[in-house]
CSV table of C-alpha atoms and ligand atoms in Angstrom, one decimal:
chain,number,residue,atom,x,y,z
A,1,UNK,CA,-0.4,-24.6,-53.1
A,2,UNK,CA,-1.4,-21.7,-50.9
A,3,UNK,CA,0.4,-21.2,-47.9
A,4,UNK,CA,-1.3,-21.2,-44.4
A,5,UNK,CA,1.2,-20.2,-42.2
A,6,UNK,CA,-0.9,-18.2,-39.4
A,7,UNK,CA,2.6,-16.6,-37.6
A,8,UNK,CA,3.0,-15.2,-40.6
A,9,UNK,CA,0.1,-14.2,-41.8
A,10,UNK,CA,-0.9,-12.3,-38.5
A,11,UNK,CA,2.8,-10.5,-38.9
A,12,UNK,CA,1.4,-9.8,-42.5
A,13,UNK,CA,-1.3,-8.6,-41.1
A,14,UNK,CA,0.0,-6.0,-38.8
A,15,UNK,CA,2.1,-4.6,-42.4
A,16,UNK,CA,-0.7,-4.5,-44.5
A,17,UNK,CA,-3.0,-3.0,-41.8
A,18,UNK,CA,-0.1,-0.3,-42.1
A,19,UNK,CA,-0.7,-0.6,-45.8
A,20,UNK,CA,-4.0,0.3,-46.0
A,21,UNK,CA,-3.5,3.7,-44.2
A,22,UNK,CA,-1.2,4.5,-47.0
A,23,UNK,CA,-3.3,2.9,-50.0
A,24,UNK,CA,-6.4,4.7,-48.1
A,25,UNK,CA,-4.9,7.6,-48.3
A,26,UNK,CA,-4.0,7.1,-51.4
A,27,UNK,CA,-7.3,6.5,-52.6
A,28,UNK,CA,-8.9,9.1,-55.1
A,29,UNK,CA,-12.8,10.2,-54.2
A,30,UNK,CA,-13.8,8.3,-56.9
A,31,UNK,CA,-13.3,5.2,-55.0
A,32,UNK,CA,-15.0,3.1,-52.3
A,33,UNK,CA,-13.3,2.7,-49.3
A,34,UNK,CA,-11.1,0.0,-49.0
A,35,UNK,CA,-11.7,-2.6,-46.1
A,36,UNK,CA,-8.7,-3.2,-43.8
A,37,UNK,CA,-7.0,-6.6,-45.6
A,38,UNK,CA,-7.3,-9.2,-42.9
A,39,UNK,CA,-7.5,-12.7,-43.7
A,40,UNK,CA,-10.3,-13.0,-40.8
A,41,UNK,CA,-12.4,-10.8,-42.8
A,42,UNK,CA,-13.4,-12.9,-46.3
A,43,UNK,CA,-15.3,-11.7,-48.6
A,44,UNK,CA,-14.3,-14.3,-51.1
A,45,UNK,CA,-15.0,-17.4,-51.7
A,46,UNK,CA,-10.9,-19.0,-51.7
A,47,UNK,CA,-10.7,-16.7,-48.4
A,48,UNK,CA,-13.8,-17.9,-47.0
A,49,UNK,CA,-12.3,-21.6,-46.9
A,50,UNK,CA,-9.1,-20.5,-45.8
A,51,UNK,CA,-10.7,-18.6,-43.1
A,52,UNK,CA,-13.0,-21.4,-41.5
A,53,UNK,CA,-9.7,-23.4,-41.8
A,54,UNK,CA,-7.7,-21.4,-39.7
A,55,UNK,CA,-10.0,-21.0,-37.4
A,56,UNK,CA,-10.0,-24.8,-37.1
A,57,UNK,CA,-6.6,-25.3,-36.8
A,58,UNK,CA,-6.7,-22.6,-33.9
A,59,UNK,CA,-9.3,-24.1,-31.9
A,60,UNK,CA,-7.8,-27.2,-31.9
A,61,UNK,CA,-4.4,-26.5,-31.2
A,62,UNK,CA,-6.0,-24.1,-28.7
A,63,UNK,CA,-8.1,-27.2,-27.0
A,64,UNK,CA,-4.1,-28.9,-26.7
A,65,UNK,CA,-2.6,-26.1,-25.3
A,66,UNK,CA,-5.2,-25.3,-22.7
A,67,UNK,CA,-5.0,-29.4,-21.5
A,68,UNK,CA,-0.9,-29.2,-22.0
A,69,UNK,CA,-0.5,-26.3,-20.3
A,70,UNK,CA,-3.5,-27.0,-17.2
A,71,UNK,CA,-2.0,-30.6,-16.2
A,72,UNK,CA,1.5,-28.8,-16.4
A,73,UNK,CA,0.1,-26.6,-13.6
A,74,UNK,CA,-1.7,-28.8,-12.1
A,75,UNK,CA,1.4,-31.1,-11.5
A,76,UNK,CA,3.6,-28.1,-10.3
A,77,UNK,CA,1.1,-27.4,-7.6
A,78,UNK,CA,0.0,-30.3,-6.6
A,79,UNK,CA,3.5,-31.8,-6.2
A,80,UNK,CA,5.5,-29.1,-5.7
A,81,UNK,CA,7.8,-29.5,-2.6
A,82,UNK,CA,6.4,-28.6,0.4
A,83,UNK,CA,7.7,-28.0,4.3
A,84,UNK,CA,7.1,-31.5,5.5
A,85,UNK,CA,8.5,-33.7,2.0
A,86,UNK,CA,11.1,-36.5,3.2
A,87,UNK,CA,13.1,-35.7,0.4
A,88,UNK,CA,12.6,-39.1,-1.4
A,89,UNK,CA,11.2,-39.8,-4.8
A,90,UNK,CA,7.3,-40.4,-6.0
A,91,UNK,CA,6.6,-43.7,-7.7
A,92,UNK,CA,8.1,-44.1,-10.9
A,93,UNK,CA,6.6,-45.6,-13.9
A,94,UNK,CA,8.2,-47.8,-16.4
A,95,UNK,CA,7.0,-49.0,-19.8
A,96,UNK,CA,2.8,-48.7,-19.2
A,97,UNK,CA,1.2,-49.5,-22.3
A,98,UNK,CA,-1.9,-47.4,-21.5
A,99,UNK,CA,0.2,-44.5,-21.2
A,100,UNK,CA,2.3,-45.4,-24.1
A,101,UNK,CA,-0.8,-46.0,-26.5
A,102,UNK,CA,-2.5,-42.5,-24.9
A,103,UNK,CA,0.9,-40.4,-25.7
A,104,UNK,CA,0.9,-42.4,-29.3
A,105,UNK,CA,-2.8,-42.5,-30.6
A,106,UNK,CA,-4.1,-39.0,-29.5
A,107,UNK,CA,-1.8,-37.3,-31.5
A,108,UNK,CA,-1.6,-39.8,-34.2
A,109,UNK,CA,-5.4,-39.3,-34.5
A,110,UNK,CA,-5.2,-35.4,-34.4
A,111,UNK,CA,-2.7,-35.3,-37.2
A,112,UNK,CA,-4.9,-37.8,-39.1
A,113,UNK,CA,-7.9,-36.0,-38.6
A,114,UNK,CA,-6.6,-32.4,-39.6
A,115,UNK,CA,-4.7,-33.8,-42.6
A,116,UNK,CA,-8.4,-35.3,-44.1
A,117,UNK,CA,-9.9,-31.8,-42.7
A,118,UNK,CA,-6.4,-29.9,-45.2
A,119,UNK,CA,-7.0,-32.4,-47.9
A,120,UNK,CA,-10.6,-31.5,-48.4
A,121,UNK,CA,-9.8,-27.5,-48.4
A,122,UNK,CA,-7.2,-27.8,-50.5
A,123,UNK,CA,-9.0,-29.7,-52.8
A,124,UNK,CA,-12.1,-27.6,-52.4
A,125,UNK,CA,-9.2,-24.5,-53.3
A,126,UNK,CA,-8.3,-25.9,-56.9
A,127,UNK,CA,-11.8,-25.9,-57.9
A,128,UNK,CA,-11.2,-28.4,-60.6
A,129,UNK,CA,-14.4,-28.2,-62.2
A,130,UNK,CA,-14.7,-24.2,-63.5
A,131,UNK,CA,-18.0,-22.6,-63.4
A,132,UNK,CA,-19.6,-21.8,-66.5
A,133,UNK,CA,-19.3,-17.9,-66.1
A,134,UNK,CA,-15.6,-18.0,-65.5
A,135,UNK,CA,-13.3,-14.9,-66.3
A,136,UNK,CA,-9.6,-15.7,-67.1
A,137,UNK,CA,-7.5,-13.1,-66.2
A,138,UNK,CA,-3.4,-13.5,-66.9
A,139,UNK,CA,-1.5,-12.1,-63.8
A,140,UNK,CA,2.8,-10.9,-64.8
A,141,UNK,CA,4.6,-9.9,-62.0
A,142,UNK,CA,7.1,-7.5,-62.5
A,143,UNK,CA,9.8,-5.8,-60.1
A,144,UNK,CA,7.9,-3.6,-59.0
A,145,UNK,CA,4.3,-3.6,-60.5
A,146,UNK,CA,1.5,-6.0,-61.8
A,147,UNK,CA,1.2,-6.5,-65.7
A,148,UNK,CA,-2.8,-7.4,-66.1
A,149,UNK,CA,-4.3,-9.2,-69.0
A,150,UNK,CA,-7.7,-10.0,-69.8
A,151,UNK,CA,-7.4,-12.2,-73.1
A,152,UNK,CA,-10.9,-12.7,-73.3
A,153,UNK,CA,-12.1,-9.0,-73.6
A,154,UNK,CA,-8.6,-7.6,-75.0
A,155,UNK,CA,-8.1,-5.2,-72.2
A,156,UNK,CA,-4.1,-4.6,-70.7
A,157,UNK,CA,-3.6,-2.6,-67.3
A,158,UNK,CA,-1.7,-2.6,-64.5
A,159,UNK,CA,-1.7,-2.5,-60.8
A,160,UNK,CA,-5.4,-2.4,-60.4
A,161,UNK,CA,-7.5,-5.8,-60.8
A,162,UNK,CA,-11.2,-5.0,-61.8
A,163,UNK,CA,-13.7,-8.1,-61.6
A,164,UNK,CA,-17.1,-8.3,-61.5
A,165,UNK,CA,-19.1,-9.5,-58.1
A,166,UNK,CA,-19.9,-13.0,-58.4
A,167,UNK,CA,-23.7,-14.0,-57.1
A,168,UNK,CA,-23.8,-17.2,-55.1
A,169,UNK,CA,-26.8,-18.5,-57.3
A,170,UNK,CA,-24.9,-17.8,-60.4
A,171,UNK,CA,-20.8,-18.2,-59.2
A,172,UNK,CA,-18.8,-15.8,-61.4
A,173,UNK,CA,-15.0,-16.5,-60.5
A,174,UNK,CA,-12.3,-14.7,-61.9
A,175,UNK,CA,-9.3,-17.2,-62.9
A,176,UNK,CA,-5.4,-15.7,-62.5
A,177,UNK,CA,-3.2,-17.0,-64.3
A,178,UNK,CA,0.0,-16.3,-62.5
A,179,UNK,CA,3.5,-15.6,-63.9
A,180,UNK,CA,6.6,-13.7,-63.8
A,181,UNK,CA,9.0,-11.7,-65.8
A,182,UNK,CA,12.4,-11.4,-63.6
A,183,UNK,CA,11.9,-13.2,-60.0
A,184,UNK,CA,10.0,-14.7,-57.6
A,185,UNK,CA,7.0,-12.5,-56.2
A,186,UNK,CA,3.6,-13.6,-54.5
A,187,UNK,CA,0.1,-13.1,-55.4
A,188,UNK,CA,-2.1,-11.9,-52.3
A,189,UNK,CA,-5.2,-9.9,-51.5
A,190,UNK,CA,-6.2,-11.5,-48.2
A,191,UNK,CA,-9.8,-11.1,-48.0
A,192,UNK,CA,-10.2,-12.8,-51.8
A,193,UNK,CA,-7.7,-15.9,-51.7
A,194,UNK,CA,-4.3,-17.0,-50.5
A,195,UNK,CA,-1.2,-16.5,-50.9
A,196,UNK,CA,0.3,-17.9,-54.3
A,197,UNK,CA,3.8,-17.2,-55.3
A,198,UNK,CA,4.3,-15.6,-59.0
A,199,UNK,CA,7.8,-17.9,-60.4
A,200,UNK,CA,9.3,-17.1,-63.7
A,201,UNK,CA,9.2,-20.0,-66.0
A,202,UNK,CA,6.2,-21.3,-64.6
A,203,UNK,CA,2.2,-20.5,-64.4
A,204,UNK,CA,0.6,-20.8,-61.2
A,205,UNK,CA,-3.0,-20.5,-60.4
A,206,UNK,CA,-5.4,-18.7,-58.2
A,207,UNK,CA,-9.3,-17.5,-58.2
A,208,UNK,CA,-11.0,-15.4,-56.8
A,209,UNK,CA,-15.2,-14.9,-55.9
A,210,UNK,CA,-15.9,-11.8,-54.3
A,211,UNK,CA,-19.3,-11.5,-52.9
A,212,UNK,CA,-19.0,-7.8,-52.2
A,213,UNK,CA,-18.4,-5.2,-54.2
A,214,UNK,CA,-15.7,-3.0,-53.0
A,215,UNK,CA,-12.0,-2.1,-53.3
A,216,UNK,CA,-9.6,-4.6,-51.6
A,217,UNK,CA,-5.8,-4.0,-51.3
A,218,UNK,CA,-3.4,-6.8,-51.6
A,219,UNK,CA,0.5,-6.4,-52.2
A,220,UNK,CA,3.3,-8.8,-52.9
A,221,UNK,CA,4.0,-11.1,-50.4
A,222,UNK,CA,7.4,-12.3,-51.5
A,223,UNK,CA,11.1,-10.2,-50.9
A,224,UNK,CA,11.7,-9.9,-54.7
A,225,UNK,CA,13.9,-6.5,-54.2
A,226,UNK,CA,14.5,-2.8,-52.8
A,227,UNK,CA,10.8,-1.5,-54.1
A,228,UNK,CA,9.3,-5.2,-53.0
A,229,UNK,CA,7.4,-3.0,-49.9
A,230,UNK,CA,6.1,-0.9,-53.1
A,231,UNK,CA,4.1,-3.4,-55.3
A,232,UNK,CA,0.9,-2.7,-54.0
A,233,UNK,CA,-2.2,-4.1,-55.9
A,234,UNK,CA,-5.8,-3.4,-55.9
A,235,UNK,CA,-9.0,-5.0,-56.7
A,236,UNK,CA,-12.3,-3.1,-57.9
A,237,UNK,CA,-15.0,-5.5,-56.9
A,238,UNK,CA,-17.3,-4.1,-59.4
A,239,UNK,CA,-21.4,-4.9,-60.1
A,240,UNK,CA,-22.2,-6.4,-63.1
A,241,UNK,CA,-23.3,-3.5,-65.1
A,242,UNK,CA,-20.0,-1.4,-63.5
A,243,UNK,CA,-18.3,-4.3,-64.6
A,244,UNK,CA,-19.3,-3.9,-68.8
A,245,UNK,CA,-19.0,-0.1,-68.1
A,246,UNK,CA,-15.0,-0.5,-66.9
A,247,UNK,CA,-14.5,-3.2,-69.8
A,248,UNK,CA,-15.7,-1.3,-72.6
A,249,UNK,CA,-13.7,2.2,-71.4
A,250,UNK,CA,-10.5,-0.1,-71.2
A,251,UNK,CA,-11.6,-1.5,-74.5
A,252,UNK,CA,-11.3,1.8,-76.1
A,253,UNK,CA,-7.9,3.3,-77.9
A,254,UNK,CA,-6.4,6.3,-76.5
A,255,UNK,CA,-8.2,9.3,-77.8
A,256,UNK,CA,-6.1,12.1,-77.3
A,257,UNK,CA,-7.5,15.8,-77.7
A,258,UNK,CA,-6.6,18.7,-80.0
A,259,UNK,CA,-4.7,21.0,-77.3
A,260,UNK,CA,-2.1,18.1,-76.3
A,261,UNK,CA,-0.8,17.6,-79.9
A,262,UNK,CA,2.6,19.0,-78.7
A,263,UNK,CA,2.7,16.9,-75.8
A,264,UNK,CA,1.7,13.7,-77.8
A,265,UNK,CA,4.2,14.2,-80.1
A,266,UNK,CA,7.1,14.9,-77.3
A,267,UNK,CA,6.2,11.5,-75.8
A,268,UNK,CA,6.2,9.8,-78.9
A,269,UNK,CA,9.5,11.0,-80.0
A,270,UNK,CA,11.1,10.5,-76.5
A,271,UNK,CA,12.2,6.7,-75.0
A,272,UNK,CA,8.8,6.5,-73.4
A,273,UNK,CA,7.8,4.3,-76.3
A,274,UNK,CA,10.1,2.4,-76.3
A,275,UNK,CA,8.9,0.7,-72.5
A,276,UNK,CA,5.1,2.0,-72.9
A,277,UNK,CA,2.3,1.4,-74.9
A,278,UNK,CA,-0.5,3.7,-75.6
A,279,UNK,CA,-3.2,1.9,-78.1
A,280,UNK,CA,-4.1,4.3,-80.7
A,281,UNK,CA,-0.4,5.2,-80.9
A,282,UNK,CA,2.7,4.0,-82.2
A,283,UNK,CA,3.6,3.8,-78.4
A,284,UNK,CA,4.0,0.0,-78.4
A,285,UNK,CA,6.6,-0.7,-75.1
A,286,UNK,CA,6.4,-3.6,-73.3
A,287,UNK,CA,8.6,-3.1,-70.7
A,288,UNK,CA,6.4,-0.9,-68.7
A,289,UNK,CA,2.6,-0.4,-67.7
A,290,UNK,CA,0.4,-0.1,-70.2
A,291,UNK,CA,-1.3,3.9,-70.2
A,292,UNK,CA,-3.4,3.7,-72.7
A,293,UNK,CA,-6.5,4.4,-69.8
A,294,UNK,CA,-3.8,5.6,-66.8
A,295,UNK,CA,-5.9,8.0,-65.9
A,296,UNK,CA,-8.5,5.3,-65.0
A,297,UNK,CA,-5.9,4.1,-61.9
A,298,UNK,CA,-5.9,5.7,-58.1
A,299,UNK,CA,-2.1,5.5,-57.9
A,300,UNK,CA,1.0,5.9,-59.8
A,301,UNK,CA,4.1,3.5,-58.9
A,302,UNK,CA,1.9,0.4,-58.2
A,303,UNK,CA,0.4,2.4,-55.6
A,304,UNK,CA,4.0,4.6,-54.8
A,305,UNK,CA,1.5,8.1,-55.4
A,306,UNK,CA,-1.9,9.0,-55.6
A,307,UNK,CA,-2.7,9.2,-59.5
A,308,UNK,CA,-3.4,12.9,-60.5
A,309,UNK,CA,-1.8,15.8,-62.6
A,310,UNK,CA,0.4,17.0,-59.9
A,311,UNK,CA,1.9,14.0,-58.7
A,312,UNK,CA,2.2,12.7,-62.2
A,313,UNK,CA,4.3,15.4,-63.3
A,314,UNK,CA,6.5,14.7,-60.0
A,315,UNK,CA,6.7,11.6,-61.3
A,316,UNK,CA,8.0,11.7,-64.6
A,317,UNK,CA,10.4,14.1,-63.5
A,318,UNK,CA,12.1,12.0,-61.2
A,319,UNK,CA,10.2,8.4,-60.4
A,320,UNK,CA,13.5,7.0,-58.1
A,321,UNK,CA,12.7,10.4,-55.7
A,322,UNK,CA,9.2,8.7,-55.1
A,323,UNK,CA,10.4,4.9,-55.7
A,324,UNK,CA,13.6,4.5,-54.5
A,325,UNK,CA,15.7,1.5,-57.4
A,326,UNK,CA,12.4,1.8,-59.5
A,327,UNK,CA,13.8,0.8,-63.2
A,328,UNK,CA,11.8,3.7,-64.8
A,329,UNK,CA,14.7,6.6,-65.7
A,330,UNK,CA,14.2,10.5,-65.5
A,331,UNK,CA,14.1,11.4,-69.0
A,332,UNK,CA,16.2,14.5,-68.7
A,333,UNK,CA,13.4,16.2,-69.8
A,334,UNK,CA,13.0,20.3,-69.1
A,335,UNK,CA,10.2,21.4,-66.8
A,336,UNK,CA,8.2,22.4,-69.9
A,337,UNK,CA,8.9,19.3,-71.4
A,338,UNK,CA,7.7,17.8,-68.8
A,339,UNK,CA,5.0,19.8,-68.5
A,340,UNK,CA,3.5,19.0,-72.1
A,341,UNK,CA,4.3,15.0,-71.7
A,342,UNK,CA,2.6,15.4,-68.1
A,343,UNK,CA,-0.6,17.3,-70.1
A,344,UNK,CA,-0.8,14.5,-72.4
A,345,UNK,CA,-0.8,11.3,-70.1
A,346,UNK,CA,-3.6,13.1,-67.8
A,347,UNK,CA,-5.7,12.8,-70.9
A,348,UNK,CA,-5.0,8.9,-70.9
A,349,UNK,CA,-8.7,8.7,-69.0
B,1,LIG,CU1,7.3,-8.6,-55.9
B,1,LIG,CU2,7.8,-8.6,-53.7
């Protein structure tokens, strides 16, 4: 059940407005800019009821505190002790049923009130009955990155959610299917959907219905370890068309080129394989992110470095400089080793 704890999410808020300056500048020039993740700013349909909900819940408890808080004043002024008081005590009031049934119902029928109003979104959240259009996509949660599957079109990647924009005439909602291999992380990208937590040995659910295209940050929302702060997650809100283009390039094997033979070989032969999977290769890992298309992602790290040549050779030579704990080695590799395994993996488009 997704969580609606406004402290919280406003403390979230102020982190992953701080994220966003990194992921944005982060962000290659190949891609949109990404909106500032705020929960008050939906652009999805899960987000959109969470939104109006919140807002609800403010208002009212706003309405109480302004009446609280006014008769409070209102008392302290109005009877407050003044110069000519004889000192003795107002009136008091013993067991008056008005009062008693006021300080009784009111609140009773508040409660009751907002509990139909939560009911209603959180039914209206589990969207029990799945458009036809529907996109399953199965969500593992690693420490520190994001494992993506998409059964239906055969495509594995990591760290960067691609869906197509859903039209409100035709609802196209992407299904996650949520779960974990080692602890307990949470699913959120504020402006799609709420917060879901990822637990091993079970398979949550969440969906998302972007109406925008766009890229929208998100990031784990649960302490699940020292690089916790470091699994960052994107969406590509893609159009239709942009969609099918994305799909089929991910589709593809790996095709490596002539001049990076040597480098190939040097990755194949190292213990990159044996955590990594390149298709087209005997690279079949599962530990790791798949890079059969890395070069298709802005960042390295689940969004530790901006993806490119430079920063991916830093990487490989040591990834716990740039990820403090992360459970990929240094491979002990020279710098010309590294060099030619580097060459390769920026072919990886
Ligand atoms: Cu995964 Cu925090």
């Amino acid at each position: 059940m997704p969580r609606l704890r406004l402290a919280e999410s406003s403390l979230l808020f102020v982190g992953l407005a701080f994220c966003t300056r990194v992921a944005g500048a982060l962000s290659g020039p190949a891609q949109a800019p990404i909106s500032t993740p705020s929960i008050f700013a939906p652009v999805s349909r899960p987000a959109v009821v969470i939104d109006a909900y919140a807002w609800l819940v403010v208002a009212v408890c706003g309405v109480i505190f302004v009446l609280v808080a006014g008769l409070l004043c209102f008392a302290l002024l109005r009877f407050r002790l003044r110069g000519d008081d004889d000192g003795r005590e107002p009136p008091q009031v013993y067991g008056s049923n008005p009062l008693e049934l006021a300080w009784t119902l009111i609140p009773l029928i508040t409660v009751f009130l907002l509990s139909l109003v939560s009911i209603r979104v959180v039914g209206e959240l589990q969207l029990e009955t799945r458009p036809p259009d529907w996109m399953p996509v199965t969500v593992v949660g690693h420490q520190w990155w994001w494992e993506l599957h998409y059964p239906e079109l055969g495509i594995t990647t990591a760290n960067e959610l691609h869906v197509p924009v859903s039209d409100p005439a035709s609802p196209r909602p992407t299904f996650l299917n949520l779960q974990s291999q080692d602890v307990i992380h949470s699913f959120w990208i504020p402006q799609l959907a709420g917060k879901m937590d990822v637990v091993p040995g079970r398979q949550n659910h969440v969906w998302v219905e972007p109406a925008r295209t766009g890229v929208y940050v998100g990031q784990c929302a649960e302490y699940c370890g020292t690089q916790h702060a470091n699994m960052l997650l994107r969406v590509v809100v893609h159009t239709p068309e942009d969609f099918e283009r994305w799909a089929r390039g991910q589709q593809r094997q790996a095709v490596s080129e002539a001049s990076v033979a040597e480098g190939r070989d040097l990755f194949l032969r190292t213990a990159c394989v044996s955590c990594h999977t390149v298709r087209g290769t005997p690279a079949a890992g599962r530990v790791g992110p798949d890079l059969t298309h890395l070069m298709s992602r802005a960042t390295l790290g689940a969004g530790a470095l901006r993806n490119d040549a430079a920063n991916l050779n830093a990487w490989i030579q040591s990834p716990d400089h740039f990820k403090p704990g992360v459970h990929m080695p240094a491979m002990g590799l020279q710098d010309a080793e590294i060099n030619l395994v580097a060459g390769f993996l920026a072919t990886l488009k």
